[in-house]
Coordinates of C-alpha atoms in Angstrom, one line a residue:
X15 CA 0.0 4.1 28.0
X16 CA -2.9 5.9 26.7
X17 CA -2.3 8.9 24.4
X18 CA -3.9 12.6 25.1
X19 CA -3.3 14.0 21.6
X20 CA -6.4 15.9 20.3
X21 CA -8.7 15.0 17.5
X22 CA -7.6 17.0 14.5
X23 CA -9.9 18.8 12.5
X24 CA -10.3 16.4 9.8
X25 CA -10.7 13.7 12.4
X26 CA -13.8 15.3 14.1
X27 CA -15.6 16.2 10.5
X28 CA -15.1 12.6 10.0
X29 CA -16.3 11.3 13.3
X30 CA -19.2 13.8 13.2
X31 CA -20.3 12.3 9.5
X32 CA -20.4 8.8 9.8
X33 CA -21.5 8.4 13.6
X34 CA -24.7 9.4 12.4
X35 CA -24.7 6.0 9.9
X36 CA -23.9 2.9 10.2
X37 CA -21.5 2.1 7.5
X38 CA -19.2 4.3 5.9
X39 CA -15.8 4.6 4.6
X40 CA -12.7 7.0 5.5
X41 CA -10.8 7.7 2.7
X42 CA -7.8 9.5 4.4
X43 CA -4.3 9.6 3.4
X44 CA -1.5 7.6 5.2
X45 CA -0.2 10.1 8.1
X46 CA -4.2 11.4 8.2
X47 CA -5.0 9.1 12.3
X48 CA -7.8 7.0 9.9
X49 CA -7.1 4.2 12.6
X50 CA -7.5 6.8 15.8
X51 CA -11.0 7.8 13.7
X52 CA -12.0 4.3 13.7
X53 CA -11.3 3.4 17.2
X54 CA -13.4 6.7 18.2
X55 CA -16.3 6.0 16.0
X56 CA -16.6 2.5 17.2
X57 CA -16.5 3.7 20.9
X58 CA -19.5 6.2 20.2
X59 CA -21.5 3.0 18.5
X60 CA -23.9 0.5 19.9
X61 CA -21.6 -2.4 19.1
X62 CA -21.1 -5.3 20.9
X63 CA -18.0 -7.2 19.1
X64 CA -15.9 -5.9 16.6
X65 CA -13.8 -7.7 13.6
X66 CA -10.7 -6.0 12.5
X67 CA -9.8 -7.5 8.9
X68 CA -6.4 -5.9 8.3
X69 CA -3.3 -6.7 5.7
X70 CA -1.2 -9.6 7.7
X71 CA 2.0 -8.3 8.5
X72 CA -0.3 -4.9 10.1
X73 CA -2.1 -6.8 12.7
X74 CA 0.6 -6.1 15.6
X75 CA 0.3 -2.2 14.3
X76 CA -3.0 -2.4 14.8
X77 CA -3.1 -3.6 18.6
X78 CA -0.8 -1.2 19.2
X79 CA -2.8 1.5 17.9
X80 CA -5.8 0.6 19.7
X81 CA -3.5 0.1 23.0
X82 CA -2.3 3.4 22.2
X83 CA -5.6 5.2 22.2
X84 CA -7.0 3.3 24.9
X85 CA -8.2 0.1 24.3
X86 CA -11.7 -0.9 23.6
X87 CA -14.6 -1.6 26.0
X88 CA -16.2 -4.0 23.1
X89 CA -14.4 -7.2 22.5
X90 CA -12.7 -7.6 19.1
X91 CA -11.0 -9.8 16.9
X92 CA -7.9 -9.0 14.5
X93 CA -8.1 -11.2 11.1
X94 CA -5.4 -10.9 8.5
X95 CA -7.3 -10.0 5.0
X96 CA -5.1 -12.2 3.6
X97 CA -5.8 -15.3 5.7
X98 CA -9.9 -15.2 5.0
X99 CA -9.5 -17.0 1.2
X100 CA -6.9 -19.4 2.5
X101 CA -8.3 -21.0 5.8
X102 CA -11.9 -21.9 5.8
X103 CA -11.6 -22.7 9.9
X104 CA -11.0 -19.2 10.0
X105 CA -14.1 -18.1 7.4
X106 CA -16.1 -20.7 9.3
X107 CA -15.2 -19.4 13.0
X108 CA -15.8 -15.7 12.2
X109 CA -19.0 -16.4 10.9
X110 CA -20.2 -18.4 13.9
X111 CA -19.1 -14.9 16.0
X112 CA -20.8 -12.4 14.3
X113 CA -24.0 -14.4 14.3
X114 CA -23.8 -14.5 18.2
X115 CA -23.3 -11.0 18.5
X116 CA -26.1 -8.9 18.5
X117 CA -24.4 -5.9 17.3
X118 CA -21.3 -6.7 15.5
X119 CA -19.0 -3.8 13.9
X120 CA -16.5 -4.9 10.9
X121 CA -13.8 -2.8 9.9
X122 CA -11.6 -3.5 7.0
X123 CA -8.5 -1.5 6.3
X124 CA -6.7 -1.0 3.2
X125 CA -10.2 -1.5 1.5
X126 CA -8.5 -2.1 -2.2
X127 CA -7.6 -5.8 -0.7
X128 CA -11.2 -6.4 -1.6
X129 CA -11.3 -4.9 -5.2
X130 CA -11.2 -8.3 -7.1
X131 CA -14.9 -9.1 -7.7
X132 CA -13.9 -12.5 -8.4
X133 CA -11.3 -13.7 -5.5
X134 CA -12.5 -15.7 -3.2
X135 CA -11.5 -13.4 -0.1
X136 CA -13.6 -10.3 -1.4
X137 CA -16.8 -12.9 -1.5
X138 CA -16.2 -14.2 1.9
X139 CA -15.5 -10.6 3.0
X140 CA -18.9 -9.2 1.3
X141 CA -20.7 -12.0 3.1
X142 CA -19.0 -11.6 6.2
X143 CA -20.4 -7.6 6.4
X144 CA -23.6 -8.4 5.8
X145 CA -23.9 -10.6 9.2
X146 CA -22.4 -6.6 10.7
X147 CA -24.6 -4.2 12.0
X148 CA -22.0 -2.0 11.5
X149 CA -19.8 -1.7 8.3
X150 CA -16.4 0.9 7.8
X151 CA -13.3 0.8 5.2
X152 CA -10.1 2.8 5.7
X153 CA -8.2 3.2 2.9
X154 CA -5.7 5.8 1.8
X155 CA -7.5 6.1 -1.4
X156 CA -10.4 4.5 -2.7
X157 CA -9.1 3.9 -6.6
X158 CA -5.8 2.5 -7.3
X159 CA -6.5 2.0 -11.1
X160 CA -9.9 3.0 -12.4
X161 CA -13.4 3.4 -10.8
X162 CA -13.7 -0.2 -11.2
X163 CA -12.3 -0.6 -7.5
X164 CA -15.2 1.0 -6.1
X165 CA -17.7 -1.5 -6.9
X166 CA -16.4 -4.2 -4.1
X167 CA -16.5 -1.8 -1.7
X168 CA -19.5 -0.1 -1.9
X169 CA -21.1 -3.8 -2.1
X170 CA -19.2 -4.6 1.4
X171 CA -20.4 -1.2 3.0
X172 CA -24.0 -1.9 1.2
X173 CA -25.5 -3.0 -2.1
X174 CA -27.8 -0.2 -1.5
X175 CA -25.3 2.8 -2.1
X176 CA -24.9 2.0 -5.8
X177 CA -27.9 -0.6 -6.3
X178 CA -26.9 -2.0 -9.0
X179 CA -24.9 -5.6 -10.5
X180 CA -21.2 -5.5 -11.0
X181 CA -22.2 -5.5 -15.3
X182 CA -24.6 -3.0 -14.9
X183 CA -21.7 -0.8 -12.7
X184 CA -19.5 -1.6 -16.0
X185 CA -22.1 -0.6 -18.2
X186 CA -23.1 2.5 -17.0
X187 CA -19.4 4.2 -15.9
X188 CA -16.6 2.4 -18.2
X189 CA -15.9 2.2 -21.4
X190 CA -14.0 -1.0 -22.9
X191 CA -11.3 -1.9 -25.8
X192 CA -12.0 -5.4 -26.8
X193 CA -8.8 -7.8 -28.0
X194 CA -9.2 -11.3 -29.1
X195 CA -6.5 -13.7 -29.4
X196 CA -6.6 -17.7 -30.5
X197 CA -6.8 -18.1 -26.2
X198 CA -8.4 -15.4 -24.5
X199 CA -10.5 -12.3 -24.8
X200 CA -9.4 -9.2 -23.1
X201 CA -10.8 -6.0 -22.0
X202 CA -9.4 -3.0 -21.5
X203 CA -10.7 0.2 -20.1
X204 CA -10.0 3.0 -22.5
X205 CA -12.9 5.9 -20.7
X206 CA -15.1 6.6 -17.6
X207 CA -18.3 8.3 -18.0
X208 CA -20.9 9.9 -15.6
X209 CA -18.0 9.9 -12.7
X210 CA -20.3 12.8 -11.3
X211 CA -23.3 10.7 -10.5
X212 CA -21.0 8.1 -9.2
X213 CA -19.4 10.2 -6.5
X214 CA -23.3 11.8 -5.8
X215 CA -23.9 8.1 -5.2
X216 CA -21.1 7.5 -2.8
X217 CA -20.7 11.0 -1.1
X218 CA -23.1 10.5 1.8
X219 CA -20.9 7.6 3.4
X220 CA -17.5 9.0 2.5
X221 CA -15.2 11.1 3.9
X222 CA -12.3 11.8 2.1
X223 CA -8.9 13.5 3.9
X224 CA -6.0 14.6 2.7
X225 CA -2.8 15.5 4.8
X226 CA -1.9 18.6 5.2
X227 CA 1.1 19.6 7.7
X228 CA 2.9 23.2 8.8
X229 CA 6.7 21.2 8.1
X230 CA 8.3 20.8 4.4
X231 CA 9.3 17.1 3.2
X232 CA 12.6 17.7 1.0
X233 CA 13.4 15.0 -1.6
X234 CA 17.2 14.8 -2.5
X235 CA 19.0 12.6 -5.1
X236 CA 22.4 10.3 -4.0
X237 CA 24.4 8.8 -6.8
X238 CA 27.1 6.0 -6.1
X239 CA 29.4 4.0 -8.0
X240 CA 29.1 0.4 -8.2
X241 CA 32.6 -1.1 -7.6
X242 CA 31.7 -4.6 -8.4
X243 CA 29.8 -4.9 -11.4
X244 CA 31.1 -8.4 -12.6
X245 CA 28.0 -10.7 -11.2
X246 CA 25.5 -7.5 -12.6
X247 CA 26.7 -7.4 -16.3
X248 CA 27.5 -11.5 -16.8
X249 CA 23.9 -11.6 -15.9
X250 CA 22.8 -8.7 -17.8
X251 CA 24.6 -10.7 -21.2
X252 CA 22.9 -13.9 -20.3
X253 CA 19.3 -12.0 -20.9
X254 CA 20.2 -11.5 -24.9
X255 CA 20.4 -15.2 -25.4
X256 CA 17.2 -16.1 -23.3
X257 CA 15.1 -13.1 -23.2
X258 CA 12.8 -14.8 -26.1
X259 CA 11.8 -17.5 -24.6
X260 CA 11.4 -16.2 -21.0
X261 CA 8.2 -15.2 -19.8
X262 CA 7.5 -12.2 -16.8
X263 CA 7.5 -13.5 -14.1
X264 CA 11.0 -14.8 -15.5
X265 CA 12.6 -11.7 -16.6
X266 CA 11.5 -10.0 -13.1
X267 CA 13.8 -12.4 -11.4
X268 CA 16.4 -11.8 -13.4
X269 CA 16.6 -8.1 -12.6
X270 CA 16.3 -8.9 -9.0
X271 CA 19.3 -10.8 -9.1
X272 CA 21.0 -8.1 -11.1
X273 CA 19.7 -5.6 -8.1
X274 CA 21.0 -7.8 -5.2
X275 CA 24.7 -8.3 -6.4
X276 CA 25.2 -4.6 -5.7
X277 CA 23.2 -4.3 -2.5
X278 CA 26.0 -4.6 -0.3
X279 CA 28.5 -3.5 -2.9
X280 CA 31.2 -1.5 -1.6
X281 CA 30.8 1.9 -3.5
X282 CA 26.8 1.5 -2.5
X283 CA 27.7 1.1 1.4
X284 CA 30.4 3.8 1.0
X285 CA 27.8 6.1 -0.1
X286 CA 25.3 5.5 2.7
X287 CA 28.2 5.9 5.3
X288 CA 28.6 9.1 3.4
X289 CA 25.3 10.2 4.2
X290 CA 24.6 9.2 7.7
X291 CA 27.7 11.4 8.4
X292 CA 26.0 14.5 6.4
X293 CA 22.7 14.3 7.8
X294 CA 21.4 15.2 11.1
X295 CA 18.4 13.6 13.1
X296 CA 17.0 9.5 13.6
X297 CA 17.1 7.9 10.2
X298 CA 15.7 4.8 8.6
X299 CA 16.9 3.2 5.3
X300 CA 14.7 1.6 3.7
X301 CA 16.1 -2.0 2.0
X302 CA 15.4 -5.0 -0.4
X303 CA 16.3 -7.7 0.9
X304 CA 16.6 -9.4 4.5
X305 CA 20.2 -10.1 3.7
X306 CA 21.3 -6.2 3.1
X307 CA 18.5 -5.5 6.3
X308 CA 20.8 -7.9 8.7
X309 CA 24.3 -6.6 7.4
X310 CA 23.6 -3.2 7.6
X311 CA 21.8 -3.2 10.9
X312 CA 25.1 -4.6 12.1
X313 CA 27.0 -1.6 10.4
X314 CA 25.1 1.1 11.6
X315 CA 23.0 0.3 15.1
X316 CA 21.9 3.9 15.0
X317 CA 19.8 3.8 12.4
X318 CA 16.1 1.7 12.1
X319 CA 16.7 -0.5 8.5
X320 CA 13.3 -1.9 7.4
X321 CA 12.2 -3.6 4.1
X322 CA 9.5 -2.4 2.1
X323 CA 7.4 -5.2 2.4
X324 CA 6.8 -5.1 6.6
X325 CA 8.2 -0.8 7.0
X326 CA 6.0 0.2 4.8
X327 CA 3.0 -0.3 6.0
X328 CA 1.1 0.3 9.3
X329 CA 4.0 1.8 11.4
X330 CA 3.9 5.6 13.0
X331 CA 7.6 6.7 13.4
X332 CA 7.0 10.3 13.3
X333 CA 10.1 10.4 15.9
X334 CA 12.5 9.7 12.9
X335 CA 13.0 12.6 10.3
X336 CA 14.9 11.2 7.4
X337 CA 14.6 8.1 5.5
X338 CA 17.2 6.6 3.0
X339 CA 15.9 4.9 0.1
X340 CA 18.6 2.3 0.2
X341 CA 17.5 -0.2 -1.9
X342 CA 15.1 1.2 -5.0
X343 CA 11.8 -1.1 -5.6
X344 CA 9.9 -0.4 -8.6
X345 CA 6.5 0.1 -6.6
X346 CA 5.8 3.4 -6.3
X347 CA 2.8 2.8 -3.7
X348 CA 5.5 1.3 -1.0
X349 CA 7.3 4.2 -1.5
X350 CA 4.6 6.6 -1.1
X351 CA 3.5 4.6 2.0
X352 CA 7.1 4.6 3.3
X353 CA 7.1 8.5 3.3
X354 CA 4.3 8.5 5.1
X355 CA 5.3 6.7 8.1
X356 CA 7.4 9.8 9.2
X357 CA 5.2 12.4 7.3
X358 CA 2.4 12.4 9.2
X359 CA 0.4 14.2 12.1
X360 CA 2.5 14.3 15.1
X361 CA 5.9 15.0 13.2
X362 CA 7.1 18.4 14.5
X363 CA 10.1 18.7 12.5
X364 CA 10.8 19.1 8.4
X365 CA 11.6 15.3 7.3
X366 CA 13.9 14.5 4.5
X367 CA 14.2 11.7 1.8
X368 CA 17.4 10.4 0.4
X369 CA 16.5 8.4 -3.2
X370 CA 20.2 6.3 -3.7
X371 CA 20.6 5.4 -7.4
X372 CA 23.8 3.6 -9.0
X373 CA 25.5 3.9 -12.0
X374 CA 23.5 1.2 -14.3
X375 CA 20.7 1.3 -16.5
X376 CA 18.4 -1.2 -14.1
X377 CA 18.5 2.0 -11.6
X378 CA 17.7 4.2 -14.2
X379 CA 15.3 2.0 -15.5
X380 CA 13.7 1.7 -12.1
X381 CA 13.1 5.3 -11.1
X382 CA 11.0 5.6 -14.7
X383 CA 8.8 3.4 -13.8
X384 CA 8.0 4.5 -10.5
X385 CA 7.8 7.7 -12.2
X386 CA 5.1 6.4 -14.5
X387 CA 3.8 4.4 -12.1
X388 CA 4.3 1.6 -14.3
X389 CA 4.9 -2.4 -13.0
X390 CA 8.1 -3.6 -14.4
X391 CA 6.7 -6.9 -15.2
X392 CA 3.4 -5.4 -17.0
X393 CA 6.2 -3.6 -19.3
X394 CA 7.8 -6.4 -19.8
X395 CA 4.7 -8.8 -20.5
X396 CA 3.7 -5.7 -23.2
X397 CA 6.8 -5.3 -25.1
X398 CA 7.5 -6.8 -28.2
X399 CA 10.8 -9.0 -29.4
X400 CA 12.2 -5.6 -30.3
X401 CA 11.1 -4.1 -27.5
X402 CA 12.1 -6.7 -25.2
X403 CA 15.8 -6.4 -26.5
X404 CA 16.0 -2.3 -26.1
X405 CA 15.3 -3.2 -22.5
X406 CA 18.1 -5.6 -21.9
X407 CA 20.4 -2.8 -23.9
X408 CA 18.5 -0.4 -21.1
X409 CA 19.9 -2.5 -18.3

């Protein structure tokens, strides 16, 4: 059923912008309707076919949305991002449709998927725009790390915008540590210069948005004790005679398994029961892993329990007003995008976040990171022996 909410003010300034060009990008937060603004600059184009490349496990989102808002008159397409660098049938087939179109209008959202000058999917990307008439990116932000990520996609929207080669980009706005080892030479970016000039270059096919809502969002803390710490701290001993010769990818599992023996313990569950009694409205909790999703779905059929991987990204749910952070994950961009998917425009009511920690370091550990915004496994890989052994004594 289609939806009769009106345009907000952010969404008209946007659609007013970039109808007048024909490639832009929307830098709005999550909660901000960047898909609505999409779907209503397409309708005001020319375009006669239009290719939706989206994050995989967001394509059903997406045909929701645009059911939601009315369909389209143009036929599209839905492409996972993902999918283009691994199946050439699929790089091979969209190519053949754009080039039959006279018009065609691509749209890729979450724009940073194409940051990676080097991948394979941001090249077939790139070259898939510039069969497009018409070219947009939605994206929450358009820097994760540095400046660096706008190089890819300015050179999807148009090579014109900045006009110059990836090195030359380098050159002129970053500034770069140099370390050499026996194998490999690394950079690192240690400045940015002229970031003024950058954004002159960029600020006629941008429009940047960021949320802004008449409700509160209230953050509150809820400690538990682990009753079961047996499988957690044999683990946790078995680091100190291995953690030498293990590598990062390594010591991440480790932790994970250290995480997931007290998922479903006791004291953790008795805490959430706790909560759901306390607090009043729908709620989600947020989980880990898909075993802790099934058993407490069957616990407590009231609430909505998602993962972080598939919740946190793409759904509105502006119906629900708390969420429990059940599980912690060391990303602090999932978490920020699971906020968002009740913190948004059309929630009414003030929402509220409940961030569960237990009593061990690897939770204290966690919420550092996130804090820092740090990767556990880039600490890790930077640490050295000594390091590395004040972070097992951490845990």
């Amino acid at each position: 059923m289609k939806q009769t909410i009106a345009l907000s003010v952010d969404q008209k300034r946007a659609i007013a912008k970039l109808k007048l060009l024909r490639v832009g990008a929307l830098f709005m937060e999550p909660g901000t309707g960047k898909t609505r603004t999409a779907l209503e600059l397409i309708k005001s184009s020319v375009a006669d076919y239009v290719l939706f490349m989206v994050p995989y496990r967001t394509k059903k989102n997406l045909l929701d949305e645009i059911n939601k808002w009315g369909g389209l008159d143009q036929p599209y397409e839905i492409a996972g991002i993902q999918s283009i660098s691994a199946s050439d049938r699929l790089y091979t087939h969209l190519i053949n449709r754009l080039r039959s179109a006279k018009k065609p209008f691509m749209v890729v959202d979450e724009g940073l998927l194409i940051k990676n000058d080097g991948a394979i999917r941001t090249e077939r990307i790139i070259k898939l725009g510039k069969l497009c008439y018409y070219r947009l990116i939605l994206n929450g932000t358009p820097i994760s790390k540095n400046i660096l990520d706008l190089w890819a996609q300015m050179e999807f929207l148009s090579p014109k915008i900045l006009n110059m080669p990836l090195e030359v980009f380098k050159n002129k706005f970053l500034e770069y540590s140099v370390s050499t080892s026996p194998t490999s030479t690394r950079e690192k970016i240690i400045a940015t210069h002229n970031v003024e000039y950058l954004y002159s270059l960029i600020e006629p096919y941008v429009f940047e948005a960021k949320l802004k809502l008449d409700i509160n969002n209230n953050e509150h803390d809820a400690s538990y004790y682990i009753v079961d710490k047996e499988s957690y701290n044999n683990t946790k001993h078995s680091l100190l005679s291995s953690i030498f010769g293990m590598n990062g990818i390594e010591f991440l599992a480790v932790t994970q398994k250290m995480q997931q023996s007290y998922s479903l313990d006791p004291g953790h569950i008795e805490k959430l029961q706790y909560l759901l009694k306390k607090i009043n409205g729908k709620t989600i909790i947020f989980v880990k892993y898909i075993r802790t999703q099934a058993e407490l779905t069957a616990r407590f059929p009231q609430c909505l329990v998602l993962t972080y991987g598939k919740g946190s990204l793409g759904l509105n749910l502006q119906e629900y007003t708390n969420i429990i952070f059940y599980d912690k994950t060391w990303d602090y961009a999932q978490i920020e995008q699971a906020k968002r998917r009740i913190f948004r425009y059309g929630q009414k009511h003030n929402v509220n976040y409940y961030m569960m920690t237990g009593d061990v370091g690897l939770e204290q550990l966690i919420n550092n990171n996130v804090k820092r915004k740090n990767h556990l496994l880039d600490v890790f890989k930077k640490a050295s022996d000594k390091e590395k052994l004040e972070l097992v004594n951490e845990l």
